[in-house]
PDB file of C-alpha atoms in Angstrom:
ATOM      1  CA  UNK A   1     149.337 171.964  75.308  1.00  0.00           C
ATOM      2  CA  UNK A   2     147.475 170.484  78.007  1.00  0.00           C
ATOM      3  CA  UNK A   3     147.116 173.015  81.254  1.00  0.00           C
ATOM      4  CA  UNK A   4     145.860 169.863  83.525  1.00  0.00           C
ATOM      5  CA  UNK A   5     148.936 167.934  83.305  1.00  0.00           C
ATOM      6  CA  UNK A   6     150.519 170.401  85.329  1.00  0.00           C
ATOM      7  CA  UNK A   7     148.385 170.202  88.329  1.00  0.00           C
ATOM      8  CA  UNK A   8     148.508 166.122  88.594  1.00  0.00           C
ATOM      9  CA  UNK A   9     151.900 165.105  90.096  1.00  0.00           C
ATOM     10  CA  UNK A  10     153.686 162.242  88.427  1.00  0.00           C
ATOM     11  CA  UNK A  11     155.308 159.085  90.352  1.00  0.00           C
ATOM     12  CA  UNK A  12     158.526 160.076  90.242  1.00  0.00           C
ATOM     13  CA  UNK A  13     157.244 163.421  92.054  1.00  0.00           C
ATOM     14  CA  UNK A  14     155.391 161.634  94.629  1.00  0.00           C
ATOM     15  CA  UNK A  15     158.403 159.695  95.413  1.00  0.00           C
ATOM     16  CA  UNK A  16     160.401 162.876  95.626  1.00  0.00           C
ATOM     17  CA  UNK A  17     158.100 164.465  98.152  1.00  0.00           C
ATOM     18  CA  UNK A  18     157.661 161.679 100.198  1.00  0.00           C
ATOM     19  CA  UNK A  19     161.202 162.011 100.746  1.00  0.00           C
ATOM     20  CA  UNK A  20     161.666 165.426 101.461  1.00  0.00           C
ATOM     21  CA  UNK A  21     158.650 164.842 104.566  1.00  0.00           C
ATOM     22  CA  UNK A  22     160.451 161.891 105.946  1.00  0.00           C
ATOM     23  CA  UNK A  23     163.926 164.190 105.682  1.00  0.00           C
ATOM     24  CA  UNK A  24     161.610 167.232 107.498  1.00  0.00           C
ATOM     25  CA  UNK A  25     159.885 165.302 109.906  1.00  0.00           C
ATOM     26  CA  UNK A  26     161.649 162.063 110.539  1.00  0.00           C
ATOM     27  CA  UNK A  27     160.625 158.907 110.609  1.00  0.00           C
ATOM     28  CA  UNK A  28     159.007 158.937 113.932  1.00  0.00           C
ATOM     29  CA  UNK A  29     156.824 161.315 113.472  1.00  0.00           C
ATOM     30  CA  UNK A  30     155.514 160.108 110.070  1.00  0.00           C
ATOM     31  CA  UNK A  31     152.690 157.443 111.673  1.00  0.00           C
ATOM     32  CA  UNK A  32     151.560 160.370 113.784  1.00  0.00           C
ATOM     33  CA  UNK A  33     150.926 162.508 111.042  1.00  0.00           C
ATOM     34  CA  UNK A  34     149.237 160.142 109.100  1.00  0.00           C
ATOM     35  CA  UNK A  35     147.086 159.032 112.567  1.00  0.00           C
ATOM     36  CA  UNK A  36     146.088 162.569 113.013  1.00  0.00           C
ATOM     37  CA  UNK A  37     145.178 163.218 109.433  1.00  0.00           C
ATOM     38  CA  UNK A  38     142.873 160.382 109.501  1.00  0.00           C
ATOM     39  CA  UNK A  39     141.278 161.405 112.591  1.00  0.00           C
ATOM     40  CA  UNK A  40     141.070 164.935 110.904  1.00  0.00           C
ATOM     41  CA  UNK A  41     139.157 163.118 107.682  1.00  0.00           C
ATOM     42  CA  UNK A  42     137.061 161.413 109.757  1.00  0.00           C
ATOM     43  CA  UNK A  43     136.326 164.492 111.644  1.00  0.00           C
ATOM     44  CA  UNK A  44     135.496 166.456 108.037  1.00  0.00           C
ATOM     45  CA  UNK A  45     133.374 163.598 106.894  1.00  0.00           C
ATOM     46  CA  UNK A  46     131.145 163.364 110.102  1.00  0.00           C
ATOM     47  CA  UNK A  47     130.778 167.087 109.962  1.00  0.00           C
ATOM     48  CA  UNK A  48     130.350 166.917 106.165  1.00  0.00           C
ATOM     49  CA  UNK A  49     127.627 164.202 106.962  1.00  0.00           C
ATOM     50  CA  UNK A  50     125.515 165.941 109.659  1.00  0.00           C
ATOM     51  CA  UNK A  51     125.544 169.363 107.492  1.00  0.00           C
ATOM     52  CA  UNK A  52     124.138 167.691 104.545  1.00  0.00           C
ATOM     53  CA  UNK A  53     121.804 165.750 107.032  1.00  0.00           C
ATOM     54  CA  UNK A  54     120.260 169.151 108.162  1.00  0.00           C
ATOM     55  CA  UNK A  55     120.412 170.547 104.791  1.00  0.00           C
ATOM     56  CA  UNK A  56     117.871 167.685 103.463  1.00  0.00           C
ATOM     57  CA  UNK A  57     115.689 168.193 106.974  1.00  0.00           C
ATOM     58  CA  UNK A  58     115.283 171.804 106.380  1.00  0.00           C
ATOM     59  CA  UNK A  59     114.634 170.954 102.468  1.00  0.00           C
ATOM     60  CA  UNK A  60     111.821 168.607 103.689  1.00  0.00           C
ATOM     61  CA  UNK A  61     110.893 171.102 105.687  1.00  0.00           C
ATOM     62  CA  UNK A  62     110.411 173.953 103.261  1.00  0.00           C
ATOM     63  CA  UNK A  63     108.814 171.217 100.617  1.00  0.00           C
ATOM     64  CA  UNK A  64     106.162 170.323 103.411  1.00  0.00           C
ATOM     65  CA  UNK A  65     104.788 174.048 103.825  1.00  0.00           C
ATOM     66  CA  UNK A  66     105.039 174.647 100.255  1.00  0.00           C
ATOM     67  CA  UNK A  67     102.633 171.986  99.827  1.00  0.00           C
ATOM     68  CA  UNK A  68     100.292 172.798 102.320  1.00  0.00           C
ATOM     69  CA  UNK A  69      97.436 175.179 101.435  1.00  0.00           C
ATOM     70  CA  UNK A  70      97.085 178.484 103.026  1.00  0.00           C
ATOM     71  CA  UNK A  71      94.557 178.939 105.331  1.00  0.00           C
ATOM     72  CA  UNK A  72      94.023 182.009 106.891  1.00  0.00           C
ATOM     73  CA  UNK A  73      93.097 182.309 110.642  1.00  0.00           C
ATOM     74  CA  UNK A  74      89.542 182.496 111.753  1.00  0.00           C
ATOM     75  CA  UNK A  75      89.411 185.518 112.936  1.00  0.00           C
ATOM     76  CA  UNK A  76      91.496 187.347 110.042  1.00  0.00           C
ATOM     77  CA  UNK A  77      89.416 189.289 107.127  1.00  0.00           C
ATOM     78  CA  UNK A  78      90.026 188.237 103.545  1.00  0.00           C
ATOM     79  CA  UNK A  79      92.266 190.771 101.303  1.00  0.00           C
ATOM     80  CA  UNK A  80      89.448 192.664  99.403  1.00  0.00           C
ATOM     81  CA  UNK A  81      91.244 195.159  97.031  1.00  0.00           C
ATOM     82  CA  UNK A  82      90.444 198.886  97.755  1.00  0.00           C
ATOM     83  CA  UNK A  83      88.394 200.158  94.993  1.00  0.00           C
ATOM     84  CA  UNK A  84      88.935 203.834  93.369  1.00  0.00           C
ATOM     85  CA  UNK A  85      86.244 206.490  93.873  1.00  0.00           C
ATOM     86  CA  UNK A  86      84.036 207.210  90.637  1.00  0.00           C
ATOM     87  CA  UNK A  87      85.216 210.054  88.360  1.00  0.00           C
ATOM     88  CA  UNK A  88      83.372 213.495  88.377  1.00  0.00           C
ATOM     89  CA  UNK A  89      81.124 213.710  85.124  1.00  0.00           C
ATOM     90  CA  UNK A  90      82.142 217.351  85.085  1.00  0.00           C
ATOM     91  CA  UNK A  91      85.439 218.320  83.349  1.00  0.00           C
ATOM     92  CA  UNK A  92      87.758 220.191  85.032  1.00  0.00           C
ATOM     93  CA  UNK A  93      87.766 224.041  83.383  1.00  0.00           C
TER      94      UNK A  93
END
């Protein structure tokens, strides 16, 4: 049995809900729903848009200084690993 079928409506149910909003909301008010859910999907895809728009610039962003090479300021001392003191030649009694 296929568990996706039941998710996809059919014609016959698309027909049957399309007439149940028309019965709730009348036929006058139908265009301005479907005005104001366009504007609303317009709205998402702008925002949609300018998100992924900044998502790239900060992506460029991050690519540029990875590819940079460090350089360490002038007046900063390189990293020189602290060395252990020798070992007493004498063991410990």
């Amino acid at each position: 049995m296929n568990m996706l079928a039941f998710g996809v409506p059919g014609p016959s149910e698309w027909v049957l809900i399309l007439v149940i909003v028309l019965v709730l909301f009348g036929a006058k008010k139908l265009p301005e729903l479907a005005r104001s859910l366009g504007q609303s999907m317009n709205e998402f895809r702008k925002a949609r848009e300018d998100f992924d728009k900044e998502l790239h610039a900060a992506g460029n962003e991050v690519k540029g200084a990875v590819q940079q090479p460090y350089q360490p300021s002038p007046n900063q001392q390189p990293y020189q690993p602290q060395q252990n003191p020798p070992r007493p030649s004498q063991p410990a009694a």
